[in-house]
Each structure stands twice: as C-alpha cells, then as structure tokens.
Amino acid sequence: MSAIPANFNGFIAIVKRDCKTCQLIAPVLRQLAATGDCLVYSQDDPAFPPGIPSIRDDRELEASYRLDIEIVPTIIRAVDGVESQRLVGWQREEWRALTHQPGLGAGLAAFSPGCGSKSVEPGLPEKLAYKFGDTRLGARRIEVAPLQDEHELAFERGWSDGLPIVPPTEDRVLRMLAGTTRAPDEIVGVIPPDFAPCSVEKVAINAVMAGCKPAYLPVALAAVEASCRDEFCMHGLLATTYFAAPIIIVNGTIACEIGMNSAHNVLGQGNRANATIGRALQLVIRNVGGGRPGGVDRSTLGQPGKIGFCFAEREHDSHWEPLSVERGFAPGQSTVTLFAGGGVHVLGDQKSRQPESLARSLAAMLRGLHHPKLYGGPDALLVISPEHMRVFREARWSKARFRKALAQELLVDAARILAGKNGIAEGMPERAAGAPAAKFREGGLQIVHAGGGAGMWSAAILGWAASGAKGSVPVTVPVTA
C-alpha cells in the first residue's frame, strides 16, 4: 500500500503542529493546497495547518512510515503516483524551484531546518514496521494479562535460566532483527536434544531475552550455527554427567565493534556483550532445543559457565597469531569458535622470567587437569595472560615454538601412570605401558591470549571428557551480517 495515490501528479507535504518550521511555512502550504495539487499529511493534529481543507490525518503514522519520513516538514513531488523528488526542512529557493512558483514563501525566513518526524521517535520504527511493514513475525504470541508480572510468567513457563529475562515483545524482536540482513525465517540450524529447527527469528527472540543489543545478533547467530555442527556434538555435551558447556571465543574486528571485553576480568562478569551473547546461546538450547537441567542435561554438578560463557581474544597487542588464524581464517576476519569446556583452572607462576621455565611450569599444571594419571583424553583451552605473554614476547618465542616446548613437557612414560599404581585405582590401562603418553591429542590444545595487563596468572579450561572423534571438537565459523 502506498501513501501516494495512484496516478497522482503533484506534491505531498508531511508536517506536525509541534514543529516551529512547520508553523513557519503554514502560509506556503495553504498557497500550494489552494492550487489543488498538494496533499498535506499531519502527524499530530488533523486541524493543522489551519485554513487547509481535507488535511489527511496521519496520527497513526502509516503515511509517514510508508514514505520513510525522518524530518518534518518534508515535501515530495510525485509524477504518475511515483516519487520523483523530495526536500526536507525549509529552504525557500529550493522549494520555489521544486514547485515552479518563484514567489513562494515571500516574507518568510530563507531557511529553517525542521524537526524530527514522530515516526522515528524511540521505539516507534519497530512498532510501525510490525504494524504496517512487510515484516511479519512467525512466533506464537503469548497474551499477558494487564496485572500479570511478565517476569514471573517467564519463570513459570520455564523460559528462564534462573535469572530474569527481558520480555521479548514484538518491537524488541524487530529491533533485534535489524541487527542482521538475514531473513527472519532462515533456518540457522537444528537444535538438540529435540532437534527443533531454529530460525533467525527464534535466535533473535532468545537474544532479546538474554539482554543482547541488535549489534550482537550476528555473533549469537554464528554461535548457534557452530553448536549445530555434528562435530561439536551439542547433544552429547548436554547428556554427559561432566561439567562442560559451549564456550564462545570471538576473534576479529567484530569484537571491538560491539565492545567485547578481552582484558581485565575477561572470563568474569561486567561486560554486556560477553555476558549476553553466551547467555543467548544457552537460552536457544533451552527454549528451542529443550536442553534443560534434569532432563537431557544430566551434568552432575554443572558450573556457572552454563548460564553463558563468552569472551574475545586480546589480539591488538598479542605476540602470537590469534586462534582464528591458527584455524584457517584470515587476520582480522570475524569468527566464533565454540569449545566444549568445563570450569576455569588457575595457572599461577609469579617467578618465571625465562620462556623455558614458564613453559615447564605451565605444562606441570596442565598435567594435573582432569586427573594427573589420565592422558590422551579431554582437550583443553589455554588462556595466556599478557604478563605471561610478555615473557615469550621478550624472548621472541613464536606460538609454534611454545607449542613444541609444551608438547615435549606433556609427554610421560605411561608406566608411571598406570591404573592402580601408587595405590590409586584411576589411571591408564595396562596396554598403554611401554609407550610415551601425551596429555592431549594432536590438535587438542587450543591457545588464546586474553586478560588484564597486571598479574602473572593464566588459565586452563578442561574440555569435555569425550573430546576428539569420540566426542566434541572445536568448531569455528565466520560471523556474517
């Protein structure tokens, strides 16, 4: 539906009484309306401007929405029902040229900038898009009684992860969808454990509930896409009794663009993007896929990261190539890597100032992950802090050299860690004796740089106990608008 009548030739003016420029040019509009080829739409008062018969009432703002009005007054020239030219604000000479009336606006100020259209006031673009636009949301509507607490309703319906959610109203969801160019009905993936198809719209709904900004949506979409890859094995990650959850590592320019934290308290609270993107993924798994604690989610103890675990790698001053580049993407390209990880383990070394010492020290602590006598099992994510990175940077150690030194230190004689040895039933099976055992499988240790500039603390995050081909492998996907 168009706000310009079919085959109309003339002018259309959009004004509002609450605009001094519109008040200024009221005589001009009366002069144009008297010729019979000017339609006037008023956004706030169908009696304004006075003296003009048949003013079109646009208090619902449908005409302003359809004409994409941002400033009033706006005058549009239409030829055969199609816009050919428009002017915003009042500039006397331009209006005269447009209307071919050389005496138009005589005695008025030559220029006045105009005001913002009511149709672009906060919250209105989304409401108008839903009411008059082509965008239609496919999700089922839930009616909330006037006196019903919408937050309590979310708890009662099981939509929440235990924390309050942002109610996903239609205008909020439409505003969230504006953060991507992808169609709302595009299927991002099939979410386990119910294997339910998940559309862009459904991700947007859960991103609203999580507290995301629209600019975060492309990252949340990439995370959902990665979680649906067979090799990530999200269903198994839910069903295990282990502590693991999908951990989102963001690389590339998008991290700075949306204000993600890669520095102080990077694995903790306090940054909206980090906190809400991770939460959005978990809410999608819960609300779309049906992965809820006590149901398919069988974690014995769980961990706080199961609410949401997301952070950005500190790339701007890193001595090493970022995780995304190691995984085959171009420098600066925005990516999301999903790692199936458990809790955070502290790796503290305050005294090593030589790279050899620090590598040995970090390896000694990594050998204790999961269990000191279990090798070749879970993957791990190593987060190197800036102060530890400084040791390797000053010695000009590359990431490859660090990996090689670490790998050597993570080899042990399997005979030392056999089951039952030293009175501990846990350990490697007898068949492993006689060969060196590696703590992690080939490619099973991911390394990133993150954290604040003070403190010689790094961290290790142990992967799911069924890592590699038998379980989950990290997945990296590009972030697309």
C-alpha positions in Angstrom: 0.0 0.0 0.0 1.4 3.4 -1.0 0.7 6.8 0.7 0.8 8.3 -2.8 -2.5 7.9 -4.7 -2.3 6.0 -8.0 -1.5 8.3 -11.0 -1.2 11.3 -8.7 0.7 14.3 -10.1 1.5 17.0 -7.5 3.0 17.5 -4.1 2.7 15.7 -0.8 3.7 17.5 2.4 4.2 15.9 5.8 4.1 18.2 8.9 3.3 18.3 12.6 2.0 21.1 14.7 4.8 20.6 17.3 7.4 21.9 14.9 8.3 25.6 14.5 9.4 25.2 11.0 6.1 23.6 10.1 4.3 26.5 11.7 6.6 28.9 9.8 5.6 27.5 6.4 1.9 27.2 7.1 1.2 30.1 4.6 3.2 28.2 2.0 1.2 25.1 2.4 -2.1 27.0 2.2 -0.9 28.5 -1.0 0.1 25.1 -2.5 -3.1 23.5 -1.3 -5.2 26.2 -3.0 -3.9 25.1 -6.3 -5.4 21.6 -5.8 -2.2 19.6 -6.4 -0.9 19.4 -2.9 -1.9 16.8 -0.2 -1.0 17.6 3.4 -0.5 14.9 6.0 -0.4 16.0 9.6 1.3 13.7 12.2 -0.2 15.2 15.4 -3.2 17.4 14.6 -5.7 16.9 11.7 -6.6 20.7 12.1 -3.0 21.8 11.3 -2.2 23.8 9.3 -5.3 25.9 9.7 -7.1 27.0 6.6 -6.4 23.9 4.5 -9.4 21.7 3.7 -9.2 17.9 3.8 -6.0 17.6 5.8 -5.0 13.9 5.9 -4.9 12.6 9.5 -1.6 10.7 10.0 -1.6 10.3 13.7 -1.3 6.6 13.2 1.9 7.5 11.2 1.2 5.0 8.5 1.8 7.5 5.7 5.0 8.7 7.4 6.2 5.2 7.7 5.4 4.2 4.1 7.0 7.4 2.8 10.1 6.9 5.1 9.9 10.3 6.7 12.7 11.3 9.0 12.4 15.1 9.1 9.3 17.4 9.0 8.4 19.3 7.0 9.1 17.1 4.0 7.7 17.9 0.6 7.6 15.2 -2.1 6.9 15.7 -5.8 5.0 12.8 -7.3 4.7 12.0 -11.0 2.1 9.4 -12.0 1.9 8.2 -8.5 5.6 7.7 -8.0 8.0 9.9 -6.0 10.4 11.8 -8.2 12.0 14.3 -5.7 11.8 15.4 -2.1 13.0 18.2 0.1 13.3 18.2 3.9 13.1 21.3 6.1 12.5 24.7 4.6 14.9 26.2 2.1 12.9 28.9 0.2 14.9 28.8 -3.1 14.8 25.0 -3.2 11.0 24.9 -2.6 10.5 27.6 -5.3 12.5 25.5 -7.8 10.6 22.3 -6.9 7.2 23.9 -7.2 8.0 26.3 -10.1 6.5 29.1 -8.0 9.1 32.0 -7.9 7.2 34.0 -5.3 6.6 31.1 -2.9 7.3 32.0 0.8 7.8 35.7 0.2 8.4 37.4 3.5 9.4 34.2 5.3 12.9 33.4 6.6 15.0 31.9 3.8 15.9 28.8 5.8 14.7 26.7 8.8 16.0 23.1 9.4 12.8 21.4 10.5 12.3 18.7 13.3 12.5 15.0 13.7 9.5 13.1 12.4 7.3 11.5 15.0 7.7 8.2 13.1 11.4 8.0 14.1 10.9 8.6 17.9 12.5 5.9 20.1 10.6 2.6 19.8 8.3 3.7 17.1 10.2 2.5 14.0 9.9 -1.1 15.2 6.2 -0.7 16.2 5.4 0.8 12.8 7.4 -1.8 11.0 5.4 -4.5 12.7 2.1 -2.7 12.1 2.5 -1.5 8.6 5.6 -3.2 7.1 6.1 -6.4 5.2 7.9 -8.0 8.2 5.7 -10.5 10.0 6.9 -12.5 12.9 6.2 -16.2 12.8 6.4 -16.9 16.5 3.4 -17.7 18.6 2.0 -14.8 20.6 1.6 -15.2 24.4 -1.1 -12.9 25.8 -0.1 -11.3 29.2 -2.9 -10.1 31.4 -2.6 -6.4 32.4 -1.9 -7.2 36.0 0.3 -10.2 35.4 4.0 -9.9 36.1 5.7 -10.8 32.8 9.0 -11.7 34.5 7.2 -14.2 36.8 5.4 -15.6 33.8 8.8 -16.3 32.1 9.8 -18.3 35.3 6.5 -20.1 35.4 6.7 -21.1 31.7 10.3 -22.4 32.1 11.8 -19.9 29.6 14.4 -18.6 32.1 17.8 -19.9 33.1 17.1 -18.9 36.7 17.7 -15.2 36.1 15.1 -12.6 35.0 14.8 -12.2 31.2 13.9 -9.3 29.0 10.4 -9.8 27.8 10.6 -10.4 24.0 7.9 -8.0 22.8 7.3 -7.7 19.1 9.0 -4.3 18.8 12.1 -5.6 20.7 12.3 -8.6 18.5 12.0 -6.5 15.3 14.7 -4.1 16.7 16.9 -7.1 17.3 16.3 -8.4 13.8 17.5 -5.1 12.5 21.0 -6.3 13.6 21.2 -8.7 10.7 20.5 -8.8 7.0 19.4 -12.4 7.2 15.7 -13.2 6.7 13.8 -13.9 9.9 12.6 -17.3 8.6 16.0 -18.5 7.6 16.9 -21.7 9.4 20.2 -21.4 11.3 20.4 -25.0 12.4 18.6 -27.9 14.1 18.9 -27.6 17.9 19.4 -30.7 20.0 18.2 -32.5 22.0 14.7 -32.1 20.5 16.3 -31.4 17.0 14.0 -28.5 16.5 14.6 -26.2 13.5 15.8 -22.8 14.7 15.2 -19.7 12.6 16.9 -16.4 12.7 13.7 -15.0 14.4 13.9 -17.6 17.2 17.6 -16.7 17.9 16.5 -13.0 17.9 13.8 -13.8 20.5 16.2 -15.5 22.8 18.8 -12.8 22.2 16.3 -10.2 23.4 15.6 -12.4 26.5 19.3 -12.6 27.2 19.7 -8.8 27.1 21.7 -8.6 23.8 21.9 -5.5 21.7 21.0 -5.8 18.0 24.7 -5.4 17.0 25.4 -8.7 18.9 22.9 -10.8 16.9 25.4 -11.8 14.1 27.7 -13.2 16.8 24.9 -15.1 18.5 23.8 -16.5 15.1 27.3 -17.7 14.4 27.4 -19.4 17.8 24.1 -21.1 17.3 25.3 -22.3 13.9 28.5 -23.7 15.3 26.6 -25.5 18.1 24.6 -27.3 15.5 27.6 -28.8 13.7 27.7 -32.6 14.0 31.4 -32.5 15.1 30.6 -30.2 18.0 28.1 -32.8 19.3 25.9 -30.5 21.3 23.5 -33.4 22.2 26.3 -35.3 23.8 27.6 -32.2 25.6 24.1 -31.9 27.2 23.7 -35.5 28.1 27.1 -36.0 29.7 27.4 -36.0 33.5 30.5 -33.9 33.1 30.6 -30.1 33.7 31.0 -28.9 30.1 29.2 -26.1 28.3 29.8 -24.4 25.0 32.4 -21.7 25.4 32.4 -18.9 22.8 35.7 -17.4 21.7 35.3 -14.3 19.4 38.0 -13.2 17.1 38.3 -10.4 14.5 37.0 -6.9 14.1 33.5 -7.6 15.4 34.8 -8.0 18.9 35.9 -4.3 19.0 32.9 -3.1 17.1 30.4 -4.4 19.6 32.6 -3.6 22.7 33.5 -7.1 23.9 35.9 -7.5 26.7 39.3 -9.2 26.1 41.2 -7.6 29.0 40.6 -7.3 32.8 38.2 -9.9 34.2 37.8 -11.3 30.7 36.3 -14.6 32.0 34.1 -12.9 34.5 31.2 -10.5 34.8 30.7 -6.9 33.9 30.7 -6.8 30.1 27.3 -6.8 28.4 28.3 -8.3 25.1 30.3 -11.1 26.7 27.6 -12.0 29.2 24.6 -11.8 26.9 25.9 -13.5 23.8 26.9 -16.5 25.8 23.5 -16.5 27.6 21.6 -16.2 24.3 23.2 -19.4 23.0 22.2 -21.2 26.2 18.7 -19.9 26.1 18.3 -21.1 22.5 19.5 -24.6 23.6 17.0 -24.5 26.4 14.0 -22.9 24.8 14.3 -24.1 21.2 16.1 -27.4 21.7 14.7 -28.4 25.0 18.0 -28.9 26.8 17.1 -28.3 30.4 18.8 -29.4 33.6 17.4 -32.6 35.0 16.0 -33.5 31.6 18.5 -34.3 28.8 21.1 -32.1 30.6 22.5 -34.6 33.1 25.5 -32.7 34.5 26.4 -34.0 37.9 27.4 -30.6 39.3 27.4 -28.1 36.4 29.3 -24.8 36.6 28.5 -21.1 36.4 29.6 -21.0 32.7 26.5 -23.0 31.8 24.5 -19.7 32.1 26.7 -18.4 29.4 30.5 -18.3 28.7 31.8 -16.0 26.0 34.8 -13.8 25.6 37.0 -12.2 23.0 40.7 -12.9 22.3 43.0 -10.0 23.1 44.5 -9.6 19.6 45.6 -5.9 19.4 48.8 -6.4 21.4 49.3 -10.2 21.1 52.7 -11.5 20.1 51.1 -14.6 18.6 48.6 -15.3 15.8 45.1 -15.5 17.1 43.1 -18.7 17.4 41.0 -17.9 14.3 44.2 -17.6 12.1 45.5 -20.9 13.5 42.2 -22.4 12.5 42.5 -21.2 8.9 40.8 -17.8 8.8 42.3 -14.5 7.6 43.7 -12.0 10.1 41.0 -9.6 11.2 38.2 -11.8 9.9 35.3 -12.0 12.5 34.8 -15.6 13.7 33.3 -17.5 16.5 34.9 -20.6 17.9 32.9 -23.0 20.1 34.9 -25.1 22.6 33.2 -27.7 24.9 34.8 -26.8 28.2 34.4 -27.1 31.9 35.5 -24.8 34.7 38.4 -22.5 34.9 41.7 -23.7 36.5 44.2 -21.2 37.7 47.7 -21.4 36.3 49.9 -19.2 38.5 53.6 -18.6 38.1 54.9 -15.4 39.6 58.6 -16.1 39.3 59.5 -17.5 35.8 61.1 -14.8 33.7 62.6 -17.2 31.1 60.4 -18.9 28.5 61.8 -22.4 29.1 60.9 -22.1 32.8 57.5 -20.7 32.2 56.7 -23.4 29.6 57.7 -26.2 32.0 55.7 -24.5 34.8 52.5 -24.3 32.7 53.0 -27.9 31.5 53.3 -29.1 35.0 50.0 -27.5 35.9 48.3 -28.8 32.7 49.3 -32.3 33.5 47.1 -32.2 36.6 43.9 -31.3 34.6 41.1 -33.8 34.9 43.4 -36.3 36.7 47.2 -36.4 36.9 47.1 -40.1 35.8 44.7 -39.6 32.8 46.3 -38.8 29.4 45.1 -38.6 25.9 41.5 -37.8 26.9 39.9 -34.3 27.1 41.0 -31.3 25.1 41.9 -28.1 26.8 41.8 -24.3 26.2 44.8 -22.4 27.5 44.3 -18.7 28.1 47.7 -16.9 28.3 47.7 -13.6 30.2 49.6 -10.5 29.0 52.2 -10.8 31.7 52.9 -14.4 30.8 52.8 -13.5 27.1 55.5 -10.8 27.8 58.0 -13.5 28.8 57.6 -15.2 25.5 57.5 -12.0 23.5 60.7 -10.6 25.0 62.4 -14.0 24.2 60.9 -13.9 20.7 59.2 -17.2 21.1 56.7 -17.9 18.4 53.4 -19.7 19.2 54.7 -22.7 17.3 57.9 -22.8 19.4 55.8 -22.6 22.6 53.6 -25.4 21.4 56.6 -27.6 20.6 58.1 -27.0 24.1 54.8 -27.6 25.8 54.2 -30.8 23.9 57.6 -32.2 25.0 56.8 -31.4 28.6 53.3 -33.0 28.3 54.8 -36.4 27.4 55.2 -39.0 30.2 56.2 -42.7 30.4 52.8 -44.4 30.6 54.2 -47.0 33.0 54.3 -44.2 35.7 50.6 -43.5 35.5 49.0 -47.0 35.1 45.8 -47.7 36.9 46.4 -49.0 40.4 49.9 -47.6 40.6 50.7 -45.8 43.9 47.5 -47.1 45.4 45.3 -45.0 43.0 42.7 -47.0 41.0 42.4 -44.3 38.4 44.9 -44.2 35.6 46.0 -45.5 32.2 45.2 -49.1 31.2 47.9 -51.8 31.3 48.1 -51.9 27.5 49.4 -48.3 27.4 52.6 -49.4 29.2 55.9 -49.1 27.3 54.9 -46.1 25.2 55.0 -42.4 25.9 51.6 -40.9 26.7 50.6 -37.3 25.6 48.3 -35.4 27.8 46.3 -34.1 24.9 45.5 -35.5 21.5 47.2 -33.9 18.4 45.5 -30.5 17.9 43.6 -30.9 21.2 45.1 -27.9 23.0 43.7 -24.5 21.9 45.7 -21.4 22.9 44.4 -17.8 23.2 45.7 -14.6 24.6 43.4 -12.6 26.9 43.3 -10.9 30.3 44.3 -7.7 32.1 47.8 -6.3 31.9 48.7 -7.0 35.6 49.1 -10.3 37.2 51.1 -13.4 36.2 48.1 -15.6 36.1 46.9 -17.7 33.2 44.1 -20.2 33.0 43.2 -23.6 31.6 39.7 -24.8 30.8 39.4 -28.5 30.5 37.4 -29.9 27.6 34.6 -32.4 27.7 35.9 -35.9 28.7 34.9 -37.3 25.3 37.0 -35.0 23.1 38.1 -35.6 19.6 36.5 -38.1 17.2 34.7 -39.8 20.1 33.0 -36.7 21.3 33.3 -33.0 20.6 35.9 -31.0 18.6 36.1 -27.2 18.5 34.2 -25.6 15.6 35.0 -22.2 14.1 32.5 -20.3 11.8 32.6 -16.9 10.3 30.4 -14.1 11.6 28.2 -12.7 8.8 26.0 -9.7 8.9 
